[in-house]
Amino acid sequence: MRAAVVTTFGGPEAVEVVETEVPEPGARQVRIKVAAAALNPVDAGVRSGVFGGAGERLGFGWDVAGTVDAIGEGSAWSVGDEVVALHHGPVKPLGTHAEYVVVDTDAVAKAPEGVDAVHAATLPLNALAAVQALEFLELTPDQSLLVTGAAGALGGYAIQLAAHRGLSVTALAREKDEELVRSLGAAHFTAGDGGGFDAVLDAAVIGEAALARVRDGGAYMGVIPNAAPASVRGVRVGEVGVLADGARLAELVRLVEEGVLTLRVAETYALDEAAKAHARLAEGGVRGRIVLVP
């Protein structure tokens, strides 16, 4: 099968598409024939060596939408099931940017009804990160939340999930994105200063500048491990370490089917164009997710 990998760290030109063996599922695992897989900023980090693994062959991709085509002993799924899943971990020999991928059975959920695989593939990583971040923040409906990077994939899901919970959400984004973030459920918009929020979900990774907008004793949630600023003024600081959770993913699928969550595809590329997809991601300004199709 074909898979996108990196063997020498670098820019988008370091991405290779190679032939490799089809993986076999073990106990409590399933193999998915990939129909679509999203490209995320974490993949750029893998490519450039942020997570280590020098000298190894590293695969790309966390999100997948496709069809179960083989199962291991103890799997809860059946061959032919249409699913979505999160393939956790930045340092792995094969990711979801491949024709087949093996994942743990507990990382899988039924694909959303009435949604094509390209759109479904944008759900797992970013929506799970958003919901897990909101759980850390422990906000009640009478409290306020600032979401930085609000027009991005993670930020957009965070707005919709928070608004669905009755929170007052302020979106921090570029002025040209105001209409977009308001359509996702942001009650307020800012492109500049302002503070006093009960919590900040820092999807834009602006660190101390975002922390400064939290009230004394509030909460800050970062989205990159080991990159959060130090706590000040009694602010509780955390970082989302996204966990594969098929049960929670199934709840997010239900919210897609109910129209609560919007699946946004920025562009699609063939798997053989993986390097071009990385180059597009590096340009910035992507609204939604770039998706690879084998």
Short mmCIF file of C-alpha atoms in Angstrom, two decimals:
data_model
loop_
_atom_site.label_atom_id
_atom_site.label_comp_id
_atom_site.label_asym_id
_atom_site.label_seq_id
_atom_site.Cartn_x
_atom_site.Cartn_y
_atom_site.Cartn_z
CA MET A 1 0.00 0.00 0.00
CA ARG A 2 0.99 3.65 -0.31
CA ALA A 3 1.68 5.80 2.74
CA ALA A 4 2.99 9.32 3.35
CA VAL A 5 6.08 9.35 5.57
CA VAL A 6 9.15 11.37 6.48
CA THR A 7 12.62 9.90 6.92
CA THR A 8 14.63 13.13 7.06
CA PHE A 9 13.17 16.15 8.83
CA GLY A 10 12.53 19.28 6.82
CA GLY A 11 9.95 21.32 4.96
CA PRO A 12 7.09 20.07 2.79
CA GLU A 13 9.63 18.67 0.31
CA ALA A 14 10.65 16.11 2.98
CA VAL A 15 7.31 14.32 2.65
CA GLU A 16 7.52 11.05 0.72
CA VAL A 17 4.86 8.64 -0.49
CA VAL A 18 6.24 5.11 -0.26
CA GLU A 19 5.11 1.55 -0.81
CA THR A 20 4.89 -0.47 2.38
CA GLU A 21 3.17 -3.57 3.76
CA VAL A 22 -0.51 -3.48 4.65
CA PRO A 23 -0.73 -3.53 8.48
CA GLU A 24 -2.51 -6.40 10.24
CA PRO A 25 -4.84 -5.80 13.21
CA GLY A 26 -4.02 -7.39 16.53
CA ALA A 27 -6.32 -8.19 19.44
CA ARG A 28 -8.92 -5.46 20.03
CA GLN A 29 -7.86 -3.64 16.88
CA VAL A 30 -9.45 -2.95 13.51
CA ARG A 31 -8.00 -2.19 10.12
CA ILE A 32 -9.66 0.63 8.22
CA LYS A 33 -9.52 1.09 4.47
CA VAL A 34 -8.93 4.83 4.39
CA ALA A 35 -11.39 6.92 2.41
CA ALA A 36 -10.12 10.28 3.69
CA ALA A 37 -7.70 11.63 6.30
CA ALA A 38 -7.25 15.20 7.51
CA LEU A 39 -3.93 17.06 7.58
CA ASN A 40 -3.29 18.93 10.83
CA PRO A 41 -0.59 21.27 12.19
CA VAL A 42 0.70 18.37 14.30
CA ASP A 43 1.70 16.68 11.04
CA ALA A 44 3.88 19.66 10.19
CA GLY A 45 5.48 19.22 13.60
CA VAL A 46 6.21 15.56 12.85
CA ARG A 47 7.73 16.53 9.50
CA SER A 48 10.02 19.13 11.04
CA GLY A 49 11.15 16.97 13.96
CA VAL A 50 9.34 18.72 16.80
CA PHE A 51 8.40 15.40 18.39
CA GLY A 52 11.71 13.61 17.79
CA GLY A 53 12.22 10.30 16.06
CA ALA A 54 15.34 11.24 14.08
CA GLY A 55 16.54 8.39 11.91
CA GLU A 56 13.17 6.64 11.95
CA ARG A 57 10.45 6.44 9.34
CA LEU A 58 7.49 8.40 10.69
CA GLY A 59 3.97 8.36 9.36
CA PHE A 60 1.51 11.26 9.21
CA GLY A 61 -2.13 11.57 10.15
CA TRP A 62 -4.39 11.24 13.18
CA ASP A 63 -7.89 11.51 11.66
CA VAL A 64 -9.48 8.87 9.49
CA ALA A 65 -12.81 8.14 7.85
CA GLY A 66 -13.27 4.86 6.01
CA THR A 67 -14.49 1.28 6.10
CA VAL A 68 -13.50 -1.51 8.48
CA ASP A 69 -11.95 -4.24 6.32
CA ALA A 70 -10.33 -6.52 8.92
CA ILE A 71 -10.75 -7.07 12.66
CA GLY A 72 -8.67 -8.55 15.45
CA GLU A 73 -9.92 -10.78 18.23
CA GLY A 74 -12.20 -8.97 20.64
CA SER A 75 -13.07 -6.12 18.30
CA ALA A 76 -16.49 -4.52 18.70
CA TRP A 77 -16.70 -3.76 14.97
CA SER A 78 -17.56 -5.72 11.85
CA VAL A 79 -16.07 -5.77 8.38
CA GLY A 80 -17.96 -3.26 6.24
CA ASP A 81 -18.74 -0.79 9.02
CA GLU A 82 -18.38 2.86 7.98
CA VAL A 83 -16.38 4.56 10.72
CA VAL A 84 -14.31 7.48 11.89
CA ALA A 85 -11.40 7.17 14.30
CA LEU A 86 -8.47 8.87 15.97
CA HIS A 87 -5.06 7.26 15.47
CA HIS A 88 -3.28 8.72 18.46
CA GLY A 89 0.38 9.69 18.67
CA PRO A 90 2.80 11.93 16.76
CA VAL A 91 5.67 9.41 16.56
CA LYS A 92 4.51 6.27 14.75
CA PRO A 93 5.75 4.35 11.72
CA LEU A 94 2.43 4.65 9.90
CA GLY A 95 -0.42 7.11 10.29
CA THR A 96 -3.75 7.65 8.60
CA HIS A 97 -2.16 9.23 5.51
CA ALA A 98 -2.12 5.82 3.90
CA GLU A 99 -4.40 3.41 2.10
CA TYR A 100 -4.96 1.34 5.26
CA VAL A 101 -4.50 2.00 8.97
CA VAL A 102 -4.83 -0.12 12.12
CA VAL A 103 -6.35 1.49 15.24
CA ASP A 104 -7.60 0.30 18.60
CA THR A 105 -11.24 -0.73 18.60
CA ASP A 106 -11.99 1.73 21.42
CA ALA A 107 -10.81 4.65 19.27
CA VAL A 108 -13.50 4.08 16.65
CA ALA A 109 -17.02 5.48 16.20
CA LYS A 110 -19.71 5.02 13.60
CA ALA A 111 -19.38 7.57 10.81
CA PRO A 112 -21.99 10.34 10.79
CA GLU A 113 -25.05 9.64 8.66
CA GLY A 114 -25.48 11.72 5.54
CA VAL A 115 -21.89 13.01 5.55
CA ASP A 116 -19.25 12.15 2.97
CA ALA A 117 -15.93 10.69 4.13
CA VAL A 118 -13.95 13.83 3.25
CA HIS A 119 -15.98 15.94 5.67
CA ALA A 120 -16.21 13.18 8.29
CA ALA A 121 -12.39 12.97 8.37
CA THR A 122 -12.19 16.51 9.77
CA LEU A 123 -13.96 15.55 13.00
CA PRO A 124 -11.91 13.31 15.31
CA LEU A 125 -8.74 15.17 16.33
CA ASN A 126 -9.98 18.74 16.46
CA ALA A 127 -13.42 18.05 17.92
CA LEU A 128 -12.00 15.70 20.57
CA ALA A 129 -9.36 18.32 21.44
CA ALA A 130 -12.07 20.98 21.76
CA VAL A 131 -14.37 18.94 23.98
CA GLN A 132 -11.53 17.70 26.17
CA ALA A 133 -10.27 21.27 26.57
CA LEU A 134 -13.71 22.50 27.59
CA GLU A 135 -13.95 19.73 30.18
CA PHE A 136 -10.70 20.93 31.74
CA LEU A 137 -11.96 24.50 31.89
CA GLU A 138 -15.08 23.41 33.84
CA LEU A 139 -17.13 26.45 32.89
CA THR A 140 -20.77 26.98 33.81
CA PRO A 141 -23.32 28.68 31.52
CA ASP A 142 -23.01 32.00 33.36
CA GLN A 143 -19.27 32.23 32.61
CA SER A 144 -17.35 33.72 29.70
CA LEU A 145 -14.90 32.05 27.31
CA LEU A 146 -12.44 33.57 24.86
CA VAL A 147 -11.40 31.33 21.97
CA THR A 148 -8.25 32.42 20.13
CA GLY A 149 -7.70 31.18 16.59
CA ALA A 150 -11.47 31.02 16.44
CA ALA A 151 -11.70 30.69 12.66
CA GLY A 152 -9.53 27.57 12.59
CA ALA A 153 -10.73 23.98 12.79
CA LEU A 154 -10.19 23.47 16.52
CA GLY A 155 -11.37 26.98 17.36
CA GLY A 156 -14.53 26.54 15.31
CA TYR A 157 -15.47 23.31 17.09
CA ALA A 158 -14.71 24.94 20.46
CA ILE A 159 -17.08 27.82 19.68
CA GLN A 160 -19.89 25.50 18.63
CA LEU A 161 -19.47 23.13 21.58
CA ALA A 162 -19.24 25.98 24.09
CA ALA A 163 -22.25 27.80 22.64
CA HIS A 164 -24.19 24.52 22.71
CA ARG A 165 -23.44 24.36 26.45
CA GLY A 166 -24.83 27.86 26.92
CA LEU A 167 -21.51 29.65 27.41
CA SER A 168 -20.94 33.23 26.34
CA VAL A 169 -18.22 32.87 23.72
CA THR A 170 -15.99 35.65 22.42
CA ALA A 171 -14.05 34.81 19.27
CA LEU A 172 -10.58 36.25 18.66
CA ALA A 173 -9.84 36.20 14.94
CA ARG A 174 -9.00 38.40 11.99
CA GLU A 175 -11.59 41.04 11.14
CA LYS A 176 -12.34 39.32 7.83
CA ASP A 177 -13.41 36.21 9.77
CA GLU A 178 -15.99 37.94 11.98
CA GLU A 179 -18.97 36.76 9.94
CA LEU A 180 -17.64 33.19 9.96
CA VAL A 181 -17.07 32.92 13.71
CA ARG A 182 -20.40 34.54 14.51
CA SER A 183 -22.09 32.00 12.24
CA LEU A 184 -20.47 29.28 14.35
CA GLY A 185 -22.09 30.66 17.49
CA ALA A 186 -19.74 33.30 18.90
CA ALA A 187 -21.80 35.90 20.76
CA HIS A 188 -18.96 38.42 20.68
CA PHE A 189 -16.01 39.16 18.42
CA THR A 190 -12.65 40.79 18.97
CA ALA A 191 -9.62 41.36 16.79
CA GLY A 192 -7.68 43.24 19.45
CA ASP A 193 -7.44 43.81 23.18
CA GLY A 194 -9.80 43.15 26.05
CA GLY A 195 -9.72 40.85 29.05
CA GLY A 196 -11.48 39.72 32.18
CA PHE A 197 -12.60 36.38 30.75
CA ASP A 198 -13.32 33.46 33.04
CA ALA A 199 -11.29 31.26 30.70
CA VAL A 200 -9.33 31.22 27.46
CA LEU A 201 -8.98 28.32 25.04
CA ASP A 202 -5.82 29.30 23.17
CA ALA A 203 -6.20 27.57 19.82
CA ALA A 204 -3.96 30.20 18.18
CA VAL A 205 -1.09 29.37 20.56
CA ILE A 206 -0.37 32.97 21.49
CA GLY A 207 0.56 31.99 25.04
CA GLU A 208 1.16 34.80 27.52
CA ALA A 209 -0.87 37.28 25.48
CA ALA A 210 -3.88 34.97 25.81
CA LEU A 211 -3.19 34.26 29.48
CA ALA A 212 -3.22 38.01 30.14
CA ARG A 213 -6.87 38.11 29.09
CA VAL A 214 -7.96 35.70 31.82
CA ARG A 215 -9.33 37.17 35.06
CA ASP A 216 -7.52 36.48 38.32
CA GLY A 217 -8.25 32.91 39.38
CA GLY A 218 -9.61 31.93 35.97
CA ALA A 219 -8.39 29.20 33.64
CA TYR A 220 -6.20 28.93 30.54
CA MET A 221 -6.10 25.93 28.21
CA GLY A 222 -3.35 25.47 25.62
CA VAL A 223 -3.40 23.05 22.72
CA ILE A 224 0.27 22.09 22.39
CA PRO A 225 1.94 19.87 25.01
CA ASN A 226 4.68 21.55 27.05
CA ALA A 227 4.04 24.95 25.48
CA ALA A 228 1.66 26.62 27.94
CA PRO A 229 2.82 29.76 29.77
CA ALA A 230 3.48 29.65 33.51
CA SER A 231 0.55 30.35 35.80
CA VAL A 232 0.14 33.90 37.11
CA ARG A 233 -2.49 35.61 39.27
CA GLY A 234 -3.89 32.27 40.39
CA VAL A 235 -4.91 31.28 36.86
CA ARG A 236 -5.24 27.52 36.43
CA VAL A 237 -3.15 26.52 33.40
CA GLY A 238 -3.44 23.31 31.39
CA GLU A 239 -2.73 21.77 28.00
CA VAL A 240 -4.98 19.42 26.11
CA GLY A 241 -3.31 16.05 25.52
CA VAL A 242 -5.85 14.64 23.09
CA LEU A 243 -6.94 11.12 23.96
CA ALA A 244 -8.50 8.57 21.62
CA ASP A 245 -12.02 8.02 22.93
CA GLY A 246 -14.50 6.22 20.73
CA ALA A 247 -17.40 6.80 23.11
CA ARG A 248 -16.82 10.53 23.20
CA LEU A 249 -16.25 10.56 19.43
CA ALA A 250 -19.65 8.88 19.02
CA GLU A 251 -21.22 11.75 20.99
CA LEU A 252 -19.54 14.23 18.65
CA VAL A 253 -20.85 12.30 15.64
CA ARG A 254 -24.36 12.65 17.09
CA LEU A 255 -23.84 16.42 17.36
CA VAL A 256 -22.82 16.49 13.70
CA GLU A 257 -25.99 14.63 12.77
CA GLU A 258 -28.05 17.07 14.86
CA GLY A 259 -26.47 20.06 13.12
CA VAL A 260 -24.65 21.32 16.21
CA LEU A 261 -21.18 20.82 14.70
CA THR A 262 -20.14 22.03 11.26
CA LEU A 263 -17.58 19.99 9.32
CA ARG A 264 -15.40 22.33 7.26
CA VAL A 265 -13.16 21.19 4.42
CA ALA A 266 -10.71 23.77 3.11
CA GLU A 267 -9.17 21.78 0.23
CA THR A 268 -8.60 18.18 -0.83
CA TYR A 269 -5.47 16.55 -2.24
CA ALA A 270 -4.71 13.08 -3.51
CA LEU A 271 -2.44 11.05 -1.23
CA ASP A 272 0.28 11.23 -3.89
CA GLU A 273 0.13 15.03 -3.51
CA ALA A 274 0.87 14.91 0.22
CA ALA A 275 3.90 17.20 -0.14
CA LYS A 276 1.74 19.80 -1.92
CA ALA A 277 -0.82 19.54 0.88
CA HIS A 278 1.91 20.21 3.46
CA ALA A 279 3.06 23.21 1.44
CA ARG A 280 -0.48 24.59 1.39
CA LEU A 281 -0.79 24.13 5.15
CA ALA A 282 2.50 25.97 5.64
CA GLU A 283 1.14 28.97 3.73
CA GLY A 284 -1.43 29.54 6.51
CA GLY A 285 -4.88 31.05 6.28
CA VAL A 286 -6.59 27.65 6.04
CA ARG A 287 -10.22 27.75 7.17
CA GLY A 288 -11.32 24.23 8.00
CA ARG A 289 -9.08 21.27 7.25
CA ILE A 290 -7.05 20.09 4.30
CA VAL A 291 -7.98 16.47 3.55
CA LEU A 292 -6.00 13.74 1.78
CA VAL A 293 -7.80 11.13 -0.31
CA PRO A 294 -5.96 7.87 -1.23
#
